[in-house]
mmCIF file of C-alpha atoms in Angstrom:
data_model
loop_
_atom_site.group_PDB
_atom_site.id
_atom_site.type_symbol
_atom_site.label_atom_id
_atom_site.label_comp_id
_atom_site.label_asym_id
_atom_site.label_seq_id
_atom_site.Cartn_x
_atom_site.Cartn_y
_atom_site.Cartn_z
ATOM 1 C CA MET A 1281 -58.051 18.079 14.360
ATOM 2 C CA ALA A 1282 -60.368 21.099 14.430
ATOM 3 C CA GLY A 1283 -57.772 23.034 14.805
ATOM 4 C CA LEU A 1284 -56.158 22.052 11.501
ATOM 5 C CA ALA A 1285 -59.963 21.927 9.979
ATOM 6 C CA GLU A 1286 -60.354 26.326 11.565
ATOM 7 C CA SER A 1287 -56.774 26.968 9.883
ATOM 8 C CA GLY A 1288 -58.430 26.881 6.070
ATOM 9 C CA SER A 1289 -54.947 26.561 3.418
ATOM 10 C CA ASN A 1290 -52.556 28.995 5.543
ATOM 11 C CA PRO A 1291 -49.265 26.527 5.400
ATOM 12 C CA ASP A 1292 -47.831 28.483 8.009
ATOM 13 C CA VAL A 1293 -50.843 27.274 10.990
ATOM 14 C CA GLU A 1294 -51.084 23.688 8.416
ATOM 15 C CA LEU A 1295 -47.227 23.417 9.211
ATOM 16 C CA LEU A 1296 -47.223 24.129 12.653
ATOM 17 C CA TYR A 1297 -50.026 21.549 13.210
ATOM 18 C CA ASP A 1298 -47.391 18.762 11.414
ATOM 19 C CA ILE A 1299 -44.033 19.453 13.158
ATOM 20 C CA ASN A 1300 -46.045 20.258 16.603
ATOM 21 C CA GLY A 1301 -47.949 16.508 15.476
ATOM 22 C CA LEU A 1302 -44.899 14.134 15.842
ATOM 23 C CA ALA A 1303 -44.717 15.145 19.565
ATOM 24 C CA LYS A 1304 -48.462 13.293 20.030
ATOM 25 C CA ASP A 1305 -46.689 10.320 18.942
ATOM 26 C CA ALA A 1306 -43.404 10.566 20.383
ATOM 27 C CA PRO A 1307 -43.093 8.598 23.676
ATOM 28 C CA HIS A 1308 -43.383 10.796 26.673
ATOM 29 C CA TRP A 1309 -39.437 10.415 27.379
ATOM 30 C CA PHE A 1310 -38.767 11.835 23.897
ATOM 31 C CA ASP A 1311 -41.342 14.921 24.127
ATOM 32 C CA ARG A 1312 -39.228 15.765 27.323
ATOM 33 C CA VAL A 1313 -35.388 15.225 25.855
ATOM 34 C CA MET A 1314 -37.231 17.724 23.449
ATOM 35 C CA GLU A 1315 -38.403 20.229 25.497
ATOM 36 C CA TYR A 1316 -35.100 20.684 27.484
ATOM 37 C CA VAL A 1317 -33.175 20.959 24.321
ATOM 38 C CA GLY A 1318 -35.491 23.279 22.934
ATOM 39 C CA GLU A 1319 -35.373 25.475 26.211
ATOM 40 C CA TYR A 1320 -32.602 25.676 27.217
ATOM 41 C CA GLY A 1321 -29.914 22.657 25.224
ATOM 42 C CA VAL A 1322 -29.083 24.328 22.269
ATOM 43 C CA LEU A 1323 -28.489 27.507 23.763
ATOM 44 C CA LEU A 1324 -26.188 25.922 26.131
ATOM 45 C CA GLY A 1325 -24.500 23.791 23.121
ATOM 46 C CA LEU A 1326 -24.244 27.165 21.381
ATOM 47 C CA VAL A 1327 -22.001 28.525 24.460
ATOM 48 C CA LEU A 1328 -20.231 25.539 24.702
ATOM 49 C CA ALA A 1329 -19.320 25.874 20.754
ATOM 50 C CA VAL A 1330 -18.152 29.488 20.799
ATOM 51 C CA LEU A 1331 -16.165 28.830 24.386
ATOM 52 C CA TRP A 1332 -14.517 26.013 22.265
ATOM 53 C CA CYS A 1333 -13.501 27.907 19.438
ATOM 54 C CA TRP A 1334 -12.045 30.547 21.754
ATOM 55 C CA TRP A 1335 -9.485 27.987 23.485
ATOM 56 C CA THR A 1336 -9.102 26.787 20.374
ATOM 57 C CA VAL A 1337 -7.882 30.449 19.295
ATOM 58 C CA ARG A 1338 -6.130 31.360 22.094
ATOM 59 C CA ARG A 1339 -4.494 27.783 22.060
ATOM 60 C CA ARG A 1340 -3.356 27.773 18.217
ATOM 61 C CA GLY A 1341 -2.024 31.554 18.655
ATOM 62 C CA ALA A 1342 -1.852 33.232 15.202
ATOM 63 C CA GLN A 1343 -0.916 36.194 13.923
ATOM 64 C CA ASP A 1344 -4.780 37.169 13.904
ATOM 65 C CA ALA A 1345 -5.636 35.929 17.600
ATOM 66 C CA ALA A 1346 -7.073 39.146 18.402
ATOM 67 C CA SER A 1347 -9.118 39.217 16.031
ATOM 68 C CA SER A 1348 -10.532 36.068 15.996
ATOM 69 C CA VAL A 1349 -10.594 36.515 19.513
ATOM 70 C CA ALA A 1350 -12.473 40.048 19.011
ATOM 71 C CA ALA A 1351 -15.498 37.843 16.486
ATOM 72 C CA LEU A 1352 -15.938 35.396 19.214
ATOM 73 C CA VAL A 1353 -16.955 38.294 21.779
ATOM 74 C CA TRP A 1354 -19.519 39.548 19.011
ATOM 75 C CA ALA A 1355 -21.108 36.660 18.788
ATOM 76 C CA PRO A 1356 -22.978 37.297 22.534
ATOM 77 C CA LEU A 1357 -23.402 40.924 21.948
ATOM 78 C CA ALA A 1358 -25.001 39.848 18.321
ATOM 79 C CA ALA A 1359 -27.563 37.349 20.461
ATOM 80 C CA GLY A 1360 -28.056 40.512 23.096
ATOM 81 C CA ILE A 1361 -28.253 43.147 20.842
ATOM 82 C CA ALA A 1362 -30.789 40.699 18.143
ATOM 83 C CA VAL A 1363 -33.266 39.998 21.842
ATOM 84 C CA LEU A 1364 -32.978 43.502 21.983
ATOM 85 C CA VAL A 1365 -34.931 44.967 18.621
ATOM 86 C CA ASN A 1366 -36.833 42.103 18.848
ATOM 87 C CA VAL A 1367 -38.612 43.788 21.598
ATOM 88 C CA PRO A 1368 -40.298 46.494 20.266
ATOM 89 C CA ILE A 1369 -40.665 44.180 17.096
ATOM 90 C CA ARG A 1370 -42.783 42.036 19.659
ATOM 91 C CA GLY A 1371 -45.221 45.170 21.210
ATOM 92 C CA PHE A 1372 -45.942 46.070 17.183
ATOM 93 C CA VAL A 1373 -46.854 43.045 16.006
ATOM 94 C CA GLU A 1374 -48.695 41.506 19.143
ATOM 95 C CA ARG A 1375 -49.267 37.904 17.921
ATOM 96 C CA PRO A 1376 -50.343 35.548 20.175
ATOM 97 C CA ARG A 1377 -48.960 32.167 20.642
ATOM 98 C CA PRO A 1378 -50.274 29.402 18.425
ATOM 99 C CA PHE A 1379 -51.993 27.585 21.295
ATOM 100 C CA ASN A 1380 -54.273 30.349 22.570
ATOM 101 C CA ASP A 1381 -55.592 30.435 18.978
ATOM 102 C CA HIS A 1382 -55.373 26.752 17.519
ATOM 103 C CA GLN A 1383 -56.923 24.167 19.779
ATOM 104 C CA GLY A 1384 -55.388 20.504 19.688
ATOM 105 C CA LEU A 1385 -52.075 21.322 19.904
ATOM 106 C CA GLU A 1386 -49.311 19.444 22.740
ATOM 107 C CA VAL A 1387 -47.672 22.195 24.316
ATOM 108 C CA LEU A 1388 -44.517 21.187 26.216
ATOM 109 C CA VAL A 1389 -43.911 23.838 28.544
ATOM 110 C CA SER A 1390 -46.321 26.102 30.442
ATOM 111 C CA GLY A 1391 -46.457 30.014 31.443
ATOM 112 C CA LYS A 1392 -45.157 31.453 28.055
ATOM 113 C CA THR A 1393 -47.792 34.540 28.261
ATOM 114 C CA ASP A 1394 -45.734 37.205 25.903
ATOM 115 C CA TYR A 1395 -46.028 37.725 22.330
ATOM 116 C CA SER A 1396 -44.597 35.480 19.776
ATOM 117 C CA PHE A 1397 -43.216 36.972 16.385
ATOM 118 C CA VAL A 1398 -40.735 37.029 16.585
ATOM 119 C CA SER A 1399 -38.942 33.988 18.369
ATOM 120 C CA ASP A 1400 -36.180 35.324 21.253
ATOM 121 C CA HIS A 1401 -34.871 31.629 21.103
ATOM 122 C CA ALA A 1402 -34.197 31.939 16.854
ATOM 123 C CA THR A 1403 -33.031 35.351 17.036
ATOM 124 C CA ILE A 1404 -30.371 34.169 19.549
ATOM 125 C CA ALA A 1405 -29.321 31.231 18.513
ATOM 126 C CA MET A 1406 -29.218 32.439 15.010
ATOM 127 C CA ALA A 1407 -27.269 35.176 16.325
ATOM 128 C CA LEU A 1408 -24.775 32.933 17.551
ATOM 129 C CA GLY A 1409 -24.390 30.674 15.218
ATOM 130 C CA VAL A 1410 -24.426 33.146 12.140
ATOM 131 C CA ALA A 1411 -21.077 35.297 14.120
ATOM 132 C CA LEU A 1412 -19.630 32.302 15.075
ATOM 133 C CA PHE A 1413 -19.366 31.180 11.570
ATOM 134 C CA VAL A 1414 -17.992 34.943 10.917
ATOM 135 C CA ALA A 1415 -14.570 34.105 13.319
ATOM 136 C CA ASN A 1416 -14.363 30.128 12.536
ATOM 137 C CA ARG A 1417 -16.727 28.362 9.864
ATOM 138 C CA ARG A 1418 -16.412 24.647 10.988
ATOM 139 C CA PHE A 1419 -17.452 26.026 14.297
ATOM 140 C CA GLY A 1420 -19.998 28.063 12.766
ATOM 141 C CA LEU A 1421 -20.972 25.729 10.980
ATOM 142 C CA VAL A 1422 -22.021 23.112 13.651
ATOM 143 C CA GLY A 1423 -23.178 26.972 15.600
ATOM 144 C CA ILE A 1424 -25.909 27.234 12.615
ATOM 145 C CA GLY A 1425 -27.188 23.543 12.634
ATOM 146 C CA LEU A 1426 -27.876 23.966 16.364
ATOM 147 C CA ALA A 1427 -29.577 26.847 15.288
ATOM 148 C CA LEU A 1428 -32.157 25.497 12.605
ATOM 149 C CA LEU A 1429 -32.518 22.557 15.081
ATOM 150 C CA GLU A 1430 -33.655 25.207 17.883
ATOM 151 C CA GLY A 1431 -36.179 26.267 15.337
ATOM 152 C CA PHE A 1432 -37.797 23.285 14.856
ATOM 153 C CA CYS A 1433 -38.203 22.661 18.547
ATOM 154 C CA ARG A 1434 -39.874 25.743 19.010
ATOM 155 C CA VAL A 1435 -43.085 24.462 16.668
ATOM 156 C CA TYR A 1436 -42.248 20.533 17.546
ATOM 157 C CA MET A 1437 -43.080 22.313 21.426
ATOM 158 C CA GLY A 1438 -46.033 24.045 20.202
ATOM 159 C CA VAL A 1439 -44.915 27.467 21.656
ATOM 160 C CA HIS A 1440 -43.941 29.345 18.352
ATOM 161 C CA TYR A 1441 -45.486 28.916 14.651
ATOM 162 C CA PRO A 1442 -43.155 28.631 11.821
ATOM 163 C CA THR A 1443 -42.805 32.005 10.831
ATOM 164 C CA ASP A 1444 -41.797 33.077 14.451
ATOM 165 C CA VAL A 1445 -38.568 30.630 14.101
ATOM 166 C CA VAL A 1446 -37.802 32.186 10.206
ATOM 167 C CA GLY A 1447 -38.574 35.797 11.813
ATOM 168 C CA GLY A 1448 -36.052 34.777 14.507
ATOM 169 C CA PHE A 1449 -33.720 33.439 12.328
ATOM 170 C CA ALA A 1450 -33.500 36.738 9.768
ATOM 171 C CA LEU A 1451 -33.290 38.995 12.575
ATOM 172 C CA GLY A 1452 -30.688 37.153 14.540
ATOM 173 C CA THR A 1453 -28.449 37.252 10.919
ATOM 174 C CA ALA A 1454 -28.866 40.749 10.120
ATOM 175 C CA VAL A 1455 -27.850 41.730 13.777
ATOM 176 C CA ALA A 1456 -25.152 39.498 13.589
ATOM 177 C CA LEU A 1457 -23.560 40.652 9.495
ATOM 178 C CA LEU A 1458 -24.528 43.811 9.355
ATOM 179 C CA LEU A 1459 -23.273 44.936 12.670
ATOM 180 C CA SER A 1460 -19.989 43.086 12.315
ATOM 181 C CA PRO A 1461 -17.820 45.665 10.472
ATOM 182 C CA PRO A 1462 -18.700 48.614 13.525
ATOM 183 C CA ALA A 1463 -18.302 45.866 16.178
ATOM 184 C CA MET A 1464 -14.970 44.455 14.310
ATOM 185 C CA ALA A 1465 -13.769 47.933 14.493
ATOM 186 C CA LEU A 1466 -14.323 48.500 17.900
ATOM 187 C CA LEU A 1467 -13.264 44.902 19.313
ATOM 188 C CA THR A 1468 -9.676 43.953 17.218
ATOM 189 C CA PRO A 1469 -8.025 46.784 18.230
ATOM 190 C CA LEU A 1470 -8.740 46.261 22.674
ATOM 191 C CA MET A 1471 -8.465 42.597 22.093
ATOM 192 C CA SER A 1472 -5.387 43.565 20.907
ATOM 193 C CA ALA A 1473 -4.387 45.947 24.069
ATOM 194 C CA ILE A 1474 -6.079 42.959 25.655
ATOM 195 C CA GLU A 1475 -3.070 40.834 24.224
ATOM 196 C CA ARG A 1476 -0.572 42.588 24.919
ATOM 197 C CA SER A 1477 -1.081 43.125 28.734
ATOM 198 C CA PRO A 1478 1.051 41.004 30.655
ATOM 199 C CA ARG A 1479 -1.904 40.139 33.359
ATOM 200 C CA GLY A 1480 -4.412 39.643 30.591
ATOM 201 C CA GLY A 1481 -3.067 38.376 27.642
ATOM 202 C CA TRP A 1482 -4.025 34.840 28.042
ATOM 203 C CA LEU A 1483 -7.031 35.572 27.336
ATOM 204 C CA ILE A 1484 -6.197 36.202 23.835
ATOM 205 C CA ARG A 1485 -3.032 33.913 23.427
ATOM 206 C CA ALA A 1486 -2.460 30.698 25.511
ATOM 207 C CA ARG A 1487 0.942 30.743 27.770
ATOM 208 C CA GLY A 1488 4.255 30.376 26.285
ATOM 209 C CA LEU A 1489 3.041 30.893 22.628
ATOM 210 C CA SER A 1490 3.623 34.840 22.545
ATOM 211 C CA GLY A 1491 6.813 33.980 20.105
ATOM 212 C CA ASP A 1492 4.665 34.582 16.919
ATOM 213 C CA ASP A 1493 3.679 38.164 18.634
ATOM 214 C CA GLY A 1494 6.019 41.163 16.787
ATOM 215 C CA SER A 1495 7.676 42.235 19.316
ATOM 216 C CA ASP A 1496 9.093 39.318 20.757
ATOM 217 C CA ALA A 1497 10.513 38.504 17.179
ATOM 218 C CA LEU A 1498 12.284 42.080 17.318
ATOM 219 C CA LEU A 1499 13.599 41.286 20.677
ATOM 220 C CA ARG A 1500 15.105 38.003 19.464
ATOM 221 C CA GLY A 1501 16.415 40.185 15.855
ATOM 222 C CA ALA A 1502 17.932 42.368 18.514
ATOM 223 C CA ARG A 1503 19.504 39.553 20.256
ATOM 224 C CA LYS A 1504 21.102 38.115 16.942
ATOM 225 C CA ASP A 1505 22.313 41.735 16.082
ATOM 226 C CA GLY A 1506 24.068 42.327 19.721
ATOM 227 C CA SER A 1507 25.794 39.167 18.786
ATOM 228 C CA GLY A 1508 26.897 39.709 15.909
ATOM 229 C CA ALA A 1509 28.337 42.857 16.894
ATOM 230 C CA GLU A 1510 30.638 41.174 20.192
ATOM 231 C CA GLU A 1511 31.122 38.565 17.809
ATOM 232 C CA ARG A 1512 33.208 41.707 15.609
ATOM 233 C CA ASP A 1513 34.320 43.280 18.389
ATOM 234 C CA LEU A 1514 36.097 40.649 19.519
ATOM 235 C CA ALA A 1515 37.571 39.361 15.980
ATOM 236 C CA ALA A 1516 39.370 43.290 15.729
#
């Protein structure tokens, strides 16, 4: 492996060859599966996990449904902001893709002409996973696991160095966590307003589950008070 010899003792390049070398020994069909998973499948799985979590939250109809949905809305927003933050980083670092500097890599996708550091896919995946963890730990663990799989796939495909992936993980995590408090401060009142809306309330709480809402509780109490007053009047 000439490329490995040229890499010297660089652990980043050595790990790149070790992981990407698995693609050379794997069957052709498995490489095609990894190509699809790494390019589209994991991100699709994360989006479905966010939607599934949203469906669970609104079906449960808990009193904190608005804040939970606000956290889920933050997940794709965090991913988008992280990608925007990555734009100047990639332009500043200007790190070429690994297949441009190292020979003997098994590159599973073509047409990658932009810079390598940091990985957009890893950034998006980890931002979604961490933001999902903030909203719901059970779904969040699944999301973070999918994000780790995304990072492995990007190196396996020969389009990123391991440090590109680690940088993407760090960037996605930082954006999802550091900007979460101001994002929640803005999104939670908005989701609460939507919850009270007769047309958009179903987005926050499933129909028929609004009985947990404080306003409905007041209405029930008012009916009970009125009934008691009527009984007292009749007794008099």
